Amino acid sequence: MANVHAPRTSESQRARVNLVLVIDVSGSMSGQKIDLVRKTILFILSQLHASDRLSLVLFSSSARVEFSLRPCDLANKASIKQCVQRLSANGGTHLSAGLFLGIAQLVEHKTTIGVGDVNSIVLLTDGEATDGITDPVELAAEAKKRFQALGDIKASVYTMGYGSSHNEELLRGLTDAAPWRLVLLRQGQRRRGRQLRQRPRRTRVGRRPE
């Protein structure tokens, strides 16, 4: 797994994070995958400051905003934790609907995004899209159009692939086709002959050098 991790500075020193988690809760995510997704989200949540903002978008056969972009104060964190614990997997995989709704969360709140804010969308999925747009190039092209509504606001998109059978072709194709910053973070794959440990792995998300 991976986590959105801001530099280790005090809350007053680092930029505010606006983070949208787009979460695959389709049937193919059942079992260990959804368990790992829960752990990922809870770990990310533990790293966010009260001034940071988080949104949860869930998708299966359709997509919905479970939590609109809101500050990560104690009350909201408690509500989000309860939601995460209740996550269950069923239905088809309308990945494009989830991604587009995640982008829409940033667009909807763009007037409240500060100049120095770090804005990111993290897509947590096995990449096994069954509904909506399933072609990576077409998906990237449509997402690019939707990002234009942000104007001068910069945002990064990251994918996290779950399970050894996750559709890397779709996620990698989306990575290659995307005109924005898109990083594929794998979970559950073998690397150099060893299974990656199923524990949070720190990966910094936000602005990267041009």
PDB file of C-alpha atoms in Angstrom:
ATOM      1  CA  MET A   1       0.000   0.000   0.000  1.00  0.00           C
ATOM      2  CA  ALA A   2       0.982   3.638  -0.080  1.00  0.00           C
ATOM      3  CA  ASN A   3       0.091   6.788   1.684  1.00  0.00           C
ATOM      4  CA  VAL A   4      -0.285  10.435   0.891  1.00  0.00           C
ATOM      5  CA  HIS A   5       2.478  11.921   2.957  1.00  0.00           C
ATOM      6  CA  ALA A   6       3.289  15.593   3.302  1.00  0.00           C
ATOM      7  CA  PRO A   7       6.777  16.668   4.376  1.00  0.00           C
ATOM      8  CA  ARG A   8       7.389  16.343   8.103  1.00  0.00           C
ATOM      9  CA  THR A   9       6.917  19.942   9.135  1.00  0.00           C
ATOM     10  CA  SER A  10       4.575  21.593  11.568  1.00  0.00           C
ATOM     11  CA  GLU A  11       0.979  22.149  10.537  1.00  0.00           C
ATOM     12  CA  SER A  12       1.581  25.873  10.243  1.00  0.00           C
ATOM     13  CA  GLN A  13       4.613  25.410   7.968  1.00  0.00           C
ATOM     14  CA  ARG A  14       3.425  23.048   5.262  1.00  0.00           C
ATOM     15  CA  ALA A  15       0.877  23.647   2.537  1.00  0.00           C
ATOM     16  CA  ARG A  16      -2.712  22.569   3.052  1.00  0.00           C
ATOM     17  CA  VAL A  17      -3.673  19.326   1.326  1.00  0.00           C
ATOM     18  CA  ASN A  18      -6.929  18.932  -0.605  1.00  0.00           C
ATOM     19  CA  LEU A  19      -7.265  15.199  -1.176  1.00  0.00           C
ATOM     20  CA  VAL A  20      -9.981  13.220  -2.959  1.00  0.00           C
ATOM     21  CA  LEU A  21      -9.938   9.435  -2.495  1.00  0.00           C
ATOM     22  CA  VAL A  22     -11.772   7.640  -5.304  1.00  0.00           C
ATOM     23  CA  ILE A  23     -12.486   4.165  -3.954  1.00  0.00           C
ATOM     24  CA  ASP A  24     -13.428   1.041  -5.898  1.00  0.00           C
ATOM     25  CA  VAL A  25     -16.066  -0.908  -3.932  1.00  0.00           C
ATOM     26  CA  SER A  26     -17.118  -3.197  -6.794  1.00  0.00           C
ATOM     27  CA  GLY A  27     -17.516  -6.953  -6.402  1.00  0.00           C
ATOM     28  CA  SER A  28     -13.994  -7.672  -7.656  1.00  0.00           C
ATOM     29  CA  MET A  29     -12.635  -5.794  -4.630  1.00  0.00           C
ATOM     30  CA  SER A  30     -14.157  -8.213  -2.118  1.00  0.00           C
ATOM     31  CA  GLY A  31     -12.107 -10.019   0.499  1.00  0.00           C
ATOM     32  CA  GLN A  32      -8.501  -9.043   1.098  1.00  0.00           C
ATOM     33  CA  LYS A  33      -8.577  -6.168  -1.391  1.00  0.00           C
ATOM     34  CA  ILE A  34     -11.291  -4.199   0.410  1.00  0.00           C
ATOM     35  CA  ASP A  35      -9.614  -4.958   3.741  1.00  0.00           C
ATOM     36  CA  LEU A  36      -6.382  -3.456   2.439  1.00  0.00           C
ATOM     37  CA  VAL A  37      -8.257  -0.457   1.073  1.00  0.00           C
ATOM     38  CA  ARG A  38      -9.663   0.196   4.550  1.00  0.00           C
ATOM     39  CA  LYS A  39      -6.172   0.064   6.045  1.00  0.00           C
ATOM     40  CA  THR A  40      -4.843   2.380   3.347  1.00  0.00           C
ATOM     41  CA  ILE A  41      -7.525   4.994   3.936  1.00  0.00           C
ATOM     42  CA  LEU A  42      -7.188   4.901   7.707  1.00  0.00           C
ATOM     43  CA  PHE A  43      -3.443   5.323   7.432  1.00  0.00           C
ATOM     44  CA  ILE A  44      -3.824   8.257   5.043  1.00  0.00           C
ATOM     45  CA  LEU A  45      -6.360   9.797   7.400  1.00  0.00           C
ATOM     46  CA  SER A  46      -3.926   9.531  10.300  1.00  0.00           C
ATOM     47  CA  GLN A  47      -1.375  11.598   8.355  1.00  0.00           C
ATOM     48  CA  LEU A  48      -3.688  14.503   7.566  1.00  0.00           C
ATOM     49  CA  HIS A  49      -3.814  17.658   9.680  1.00  0.00           C
ATOM     50  CA  ALA A  50      -7.002  19.334  10.866  1.00  0.00           C
ATOM     51  CA  SER A  51      -6.531  22.062   8.258  1.00  0.00           C
ATOM     52  CA  ASP A  52      -6.255  19.539   5.419  1.00  0.00           C
ATOM     53  CA  ARG A  53      -9.401  18.577   3.531  1.00  0.00           C
ATOM     54  CA  LEU A  54     -10.546  15.134   2.420  1.00  0.00           C
ATOM     55  CA  SER A  55     -13.323  13.815   0.202  1.00  0.00           C
ATOM     56  CA  LEU A  56     -14.426  10.210  -0.302  1.00  0.00           C
ATOM     57  CA  VAL A  57     -15.928   9.092  -3.615  1.00  0.00           C
ATOM     58  CA  LEU A  58     -17.155   5.499  -3.881  1.00  0.00           C
ATOM     59  CA  PHE A  59     -17.853   3.657  -7.107  1.00  0.00           C
ATOM     60  CA  SER A  60     -19.140   0.270  -8.203  1.00  0.00           C
ATOM     61  CA  SER A  61     -21.879   0.087 -10.873  1.00  0.00           C
ATOM     62  CA  SER A  62     -22.331   3.818 -10.276  1.00  0.00           C
ATOM     63  CA  ALA A  63     -20.491   6.496  -8.302  1.00  0.00           C
ATOM     64  CA  ARG A  64     -21.431   8.699  -5.370  1.00  0.00           C
ATOM     65  CA  VAL A  65     -19.820  11.264  -3.092  1.00  0.00           C
ATOM     66  CA  GLU A  66     -19.798   9.746   0.378  1.00  0.00           C
ATOM     67  CA  PHE A  67     -18.087  12.777   1.928  1.00  0.00           C
ATOM     68  CA  SER A  68     -17.672  16.085   0.173  1.00  0.00           C
ATOM     69  CA  LEU A  69     -14.365  17.912   0.611  1.00  0.00           C
ATOM     70  CA  ARG A  70     -14.185  18.869   4.282  1.00  0.00           C
ATOM     71  CA  PRO A  71     -11.601  19.675   6.973  1.00  0.00           C
ATOM     72  CA  CYS A  72      -9.988  16.764   8.762  1.00  0.00           C
ATOM     73  CA  ASP A  73     -10.942  17.868  12.267  1.00  0.00           C
ATOM     74  CA  LEU A  74     -11.631  15.285  14.951  1.00  0.00           C
ATOM     75  CA  ALA A  75     -15.380  15.108  14.323  1.00  0.00           C
ATOM     76  CA  ASN A  76     -15.019  14.636  10.567  1.00  0.00           C
ATOM     77  CA  LYS A  77     -12.233  12.098  11.005  1.00  0.00           C
ATOM     78  CA  ALA A  78     -14.476  10.081  13.306  1.00  0.00           C
ATOM     79  CA  SER A  79     -17.294  10.115  10.741  1.00  0.00           C
ATOM     80  CA  ILE A  80     -14.942   9.106   7.947  1.00  0.00           C
ATOM     81  CA  LYS A  81     -13.515   6.244  10.015  1.00  0.00           C
ATOM     82  CA  GLN A  82     -17.023   4.895  10.617  1.00  0.00           C
ATOM     83  CA  CYS A  83     -17.742   5.071   6.889  1.00  0.00           C
ATOM     84  CA  VAL A  84     -14.510   3.271   6.041  1.00  0.00           C
ATOM     85  CA  GLN A  85     -15.243   0.447   8.462  1.00  0.00           C
ATOM     86  CA  ARG A  86     -18.610  -0.081   6.753  1.00  0.00           C
ATOM     87  CA  LEU A  87     -17.190  -0.375   3.237  1.00  0.00           C
ATOM     88  CA  SER A  88     -18.411  -3.445   1.378  1.00  0.00           C
ATOM     89  CA  ALA A  89     -17.729  -4.684  -2.148  1.00  0.00           C
ATOM     90  CA  ASN A  90     -20.421  -5.534  -4.702  1.00  0.00           C
ATOM     91  CA  GLY A  91     -21.635  -4.629  -8.176  1.00  0.00           C
ATOM     92  CA  GLY A  92     -19.839  -3.670 -11.377  1.00  0.00           C
ATOM     93  CA  THR A  93     -16.885  -1.335 -11.857  1.00  0.00           C
ATOM     94  CA  HIS A  94     -17.759   2.061 -13.329  1.00  0.00           C
ATOM     95  CA  LEU A  95     -14.231   3.400 -12.889  1.00  0.00           C
ATOM     96  CA  SER A  96     -14.700   6.390 -15.179  1.00  0.00           C
ATOM     97  CA  ALA A  97     -17.732   7.584 -13.204  1.00  0.00           C
ATOM     98  CA  GLY A  98     -15.703   7.459  -9.996  1.00  0.00           C
ATOM     99  CA  LEU A  99     -12.733   9.300 -11.486  1.00  0.00           C
ATOM    100  CA  PHE A 100     -14.884  12.006 -13.054  1.00  0.00           C
ATOM    101  CA  LEU A 101     -16.803  12.520  -9.819  1.00  0.00           C
ATOM    102  CA  GLY A 102     -13.489  12.836  -7.977  1.00  0.00           C
ATOM    103  CA  ILE A 103     -12.366  15.546 -10.387  1.00  0.00           C
ATOM    104  CA  ALA A 104     -15.742  17.242  -9.934  1.00  0.00           C
ATOM    105  CA  GLN A 105     -15.084  17.474  -6.179  1.00  0.00           C
ATOM    106  CA  LEU A 106     -12.043  19.650  -6.787  1.00  0.00           C
ATOM    107  CA  VAL A 107     -13.875  21.694  -9.419  1.00  0.00           C
ATOM    108  CA  GLU A 108     -16.832  22.238  -7.088  1.00  0.00           C
ATOM    109  CA  HIS A 109     -14.557  23.580  -4.356  1.00  0.00           C
ATOM    110  CA  LYS A 110     -12.045  25.413  -6.549  1.00  0.00           C
ATOM    111  CA  THR A 111     -13.006  28.833  -5.177  1.00  0.00           C
ATOM    112  CA  THR A 112     -11.877  27.661  -1.724  1.00  0.00           C
ATOM    113  CA  ILE A 113      -8.551  26.210  -2.913  1.00  0.00           C
ATOM    114  CA  GLY A 114      -5.605  28.360  -1.898  1.00  0.00           C
ATOM    115  CA  VAL A 115      -2.729  29.346  -4.167  1.00  0.00           C
ATOM    116  CA  GLY A 116      -0.227  27.191  -2.284  1.00  0.00           C
ATOM    117  CA  ASP A 117      -2.493  24.197  -1.645  1.00  0.00           C
ATOM    118  CA  VAL A 118      -1.488  20.692  -2.713  1.00  0.00           C
ATOM    119  CA  ASN A 119      -4.373  19.108  -4.629  1.00  0.00           C
ATOM    120  CA  SER A 120      -4.472  15.382  -5.317  1.00  0.00           C
ATOM    121  CA  ILE A 121      -6.810  12.611  -6.391  1.00  0.00           C
ATOM    122  CA  VAL A 122      -5.924   9.038  -5.431  1.00  0.00           C
ATOM    123  CA  LEU A 123      -7.696   6.218  -7.279  1.00  0.00           C
ATOM    124  CA  LEU A 124      -7.794   2.983  -5.240  1.00  0.00           C
ATOM    125  CA  THR A 125      -8.807   0.091  -7.510  1.00  0.00           C
ATOM    126  CA  ASP A 126      -7.901  -3.248  -9.048  1.00  0.00           C
ATOM    127  CA  GLY A 127      -8.373  -1.578 -12.426  1.00  0.00           C
ATOM    128  CA  GLU A 128     -10.913  -4.142 -13.648  1.00  0.00           C
ATOM    129  CA  ALA A 129     -13.289  -1.625 -15.264  1.00  0.00           C
ATOM    130  CA  THR A 130     -16.501  -3.183 -16.590  1.00  0.00           C
ATOM    131  CA  ASP A 131     -18.778  -0.179 -17.134  1.00  0.00           C
ATOM    132  CA  GLY A 132     -18.469   3.281 -18.649  1.00  0.00           C
ATOM    133  CA  ILE A 133     -15.226   4.210 -20.391  1.00  0.00           C
ATOM    134  CA  THR A 134     -12.801   1.285 -20.215  1.00  0.00           C
ATOM    135  CA  ASP A 135     -10.247   2.333 -22.837  1.00  0.00           C
ATOM    136  CA  PRO A 136      -7.267   4.029 -21.117  1.00  0.00           C
ATOM    137  CA  VAL A 137      -6.599   6.542 -23.880  1.00  0.00           C
ATOM    138  CA  GLU A 138     -10.248   7.559 -24.106  1.00  0.00           C
ATOM    139  CA  LEU A 139     -10.478   7.761 -20.324  1.00  0.00           C
ATOM    140  CA  ALA A 140      -7.394   9.985 -20.111  1.00  0.00           C
ATOM    141  CA  ALA A 141      -8.670  12.269 -22.874  1.00  0.00           C
ATOM    142  CA  GLU A 142     -12.041  12.744 -21.192  1.00  0.00           C
ATOM    143  CA  ALA A 143     -10.433  13.318 -17.792  1.00  0.00           C
ATOM    144  CA  LYS A 144      -8.163  15.974 -19.308  1.00  0.00           C
ATOM    145  CA  LYS A 145     -11.217  17.859 -20.542  1.00  0.00           C
ATOM    146  CA  ARG A 146     -12.751  17.783 -17.089  1.00  0.00           C
ATOM    147  CA  PHE A 147      -9.552  19.004 -15.434  1.00  0.00           C
ATOM    148  CA  GLN A 148      -9.689  22.100 -17.621  1.00  0.00           C
ATOM    149  CA  ALA A 149     -12.527  23.349 -15.412  1.00  0.00           C
ATOM    150  CA  LEU A 150      -9.926  23.867 -12.670  1.00  0.00           C
ATOM    151  CA  GLY A 151      -8.317  26.630 -14.703  1.00  0.00           C
ATOM    152  CA  ASP A 152      -4.886  27.484 -13.285  1.00  0.00           C
ATOM    153  CA  ILE A 153      -5.270  25.197 -10.288  1.00  0.00           C
ATOM    154  CA  LYS A 154      -2.821  22.297 -10.427  1.00  0.00           C
ATOM    155  CA  ALA A 155      -3.822  18.814  -9.345  1.00  0.00           C
ATOM    156  CA  SER A 156      -2.110  15.427  -9.368  1.00  0.00           C
ATOM    157  CA  VAL A 157      -3.738  12.040  -9.920  1.00  0.00           C
ATOM    158  CA  TYR A 158      -2.365   8.788  -8.527  1.00  0.00           C
ATOM    159  CA  THR A 159      -3.531   5.200  -8.904  1.00  0.00           C
ATOM    160  CA  MET A 160      -3.100   2.369  -6.425  1.00  0.00           C
ATOM    161  CA  GLY A 161      -3.499  -1.124  -7.880  1.00  0.00           C
ATOM    162  CA  TYR A 162      -4.783  -3.776  -5.467  1.00  0.00           C
ATOM    163  CA  GLY A 163      -4.259  -7.505  -5.736  1.00  0.00           C
ATOM    164  CA  SER A 164      -1.830  -9.556  -7.808  1.00  0.00           C
ATOM    165  CA  SER A 165      -4.461  -9.804 -10.544  1.00  0.00           C
ATOM    166  CA  HIS A 166      -5.120  -6.074 -10.858  1.00  0.00           C
ATOM    167  CA  ASN A 167      -5.420  -4.810 -14.419  1.00  0.00           C
ATOM    168  CA  GLU A 168      -2.038  -3.211 -14.874  1.00  0.00           C
ATOM    169  CA  GLU A 169      -2.652  -2.794 -18.597  1.00  0.00           C
ATOM    170  CA  LEU A 170      -5.516  -0.395 -17.921  1.00  0.00           C
ATOM    171  CA  LEU A 171      -3.738   1.451 -15.116  1.00  0.00           C
ATOM    172  CA  ARG A 172      -0.440   1.624 -17.003  1.00  0.00           C
ATOM    173  CA  GLY A 173      -2.208   2.648 -20.188  1.00  0.00           C
ATOM    174  CA  LEU A 174      -3.954   5.401 -18.264  1.00  0.00           C
ATOM    175  CA  THR A 175      -0.593   6.446 -16.853  1.00  0.00           C
ATOM    176  CA  ASP A 176       1.010   6.598 -20.295  1.00  0.00           C
ATOM    177  CA  ALA A 177      -1.926   8.398 -21.874  1.00  0.00           C
ATOM    178  CA  ALA A 178      -2.557  10.934 -19.139  1.00  0.00           C
ATOM    179  CA  PRO A 179      -1.430  14.510 -19.777  1.00  0.00           C
ATOM    180  CA  TRP A 180      -1.396  15.256 -16.040  1.00  0.00           C
ATOM    181  CA  ARG A 181       0.843  13.767 -13.379  1.00  0.00           C
ATOM    182  CA  LEU A 182      -0.264  10.198 -12.845  1.00  0.00           C
ATOM    183  CA  VAL A 183       1.730   7.676 -10.841  1.00  0.00           C
ATOM    184  CA  LEU A 184       0.977   3.968 -10.598  1.00  0.00           C
ATOM    185  CA  LEU A 185       1.477   2.605  -7.088  1.00  0.00           C
ATOM    186  CA  ARG A 186       1.248  -1.174  -6.958  1.00  0.00           C
ATOM    187  CA  GLN A 187       0.137  -3.326  -4.035  1.00  0.00           C
ATOM    188  CA  GLY A 188       0.459  -7.078  -3.782  1.00  0.00           C
ATOM    189  CA  GLN A 189       2.903  -7.553  -6.681  1.00  0.00           C
ATOM    190  CA  ARG A 190       6.149  -9.450  -6.524  1.00  0.00           C
ATOM    191  CA  ARG A 191       9.255  -7.361  -6.891  1.00  0.00           C
ATOM    192  CA  ARG A 192      12.765  -8.841  -7.028  1.00  0.00           C
ATOM    193  CA  GLY A 193      11.421 -12.213  -5.939  1.00  0.00           C
ATOM    194  CA  ARG A 194       9.736 -10.970  -2.772  1.00  0.00           C
ATOM    195  CA  GLN A 195       6.118 -10.247  -2.004  1.00  0.00           C
ATOM    196  CA  LEU A 196       5.564  -6.657  -0.999  1.00  0.00           C
ATOM    197  CA  ARG A 197       4.579  -6.502   2.638  1.00  0.00           C
ATOM    198  CA  GLN A 198       0.948  -5.625   3.133  1.00  0.00           C
ATOM    199  CA  ARG A 199       1.547  -2.586   5.282  1.00  0.00           C
ATOM    200  CA  PRO A 200       1.523   1.137   4.568  1.00  0.00           C
ATOM    201  CA  ARG A 201       4.472   2.199   2.410  1.00  0.00           C
ATOM    202  CA  ARG A 202       5.223   5.900   2.503  1.00  0.00           C
ATOM    203  CA  THR A 203       4.955   7.621  -0.826  1.00  0.00           C
ATOM    204  CA  ARG A 204       4.963  11.382  -1.032  1.00  0.00           C
ATOM    205  CA  VAL A 205       2.031  12.784  -2.962  1.00  0.00           C
ATOM    206  CA  GLY A 206       1.767  16.360  -4.043  1.00  0.00           C
ATOM    207  CA  ARG A 207       3.920  18.688  -6.038  1.00  0.00           C
ATOM    208  CA  ARG A 208       6.826  17.056  -7.785  1.00  0.00           C
ATOM    209  CA  PRO A 209       9.752  18.672  -9.590  1.00  0.00           C
ATOM    210  CA  GLU A 210       8.991  19.582 -13.188  1.00  0.00           C
TER     211      GLU A 210
END
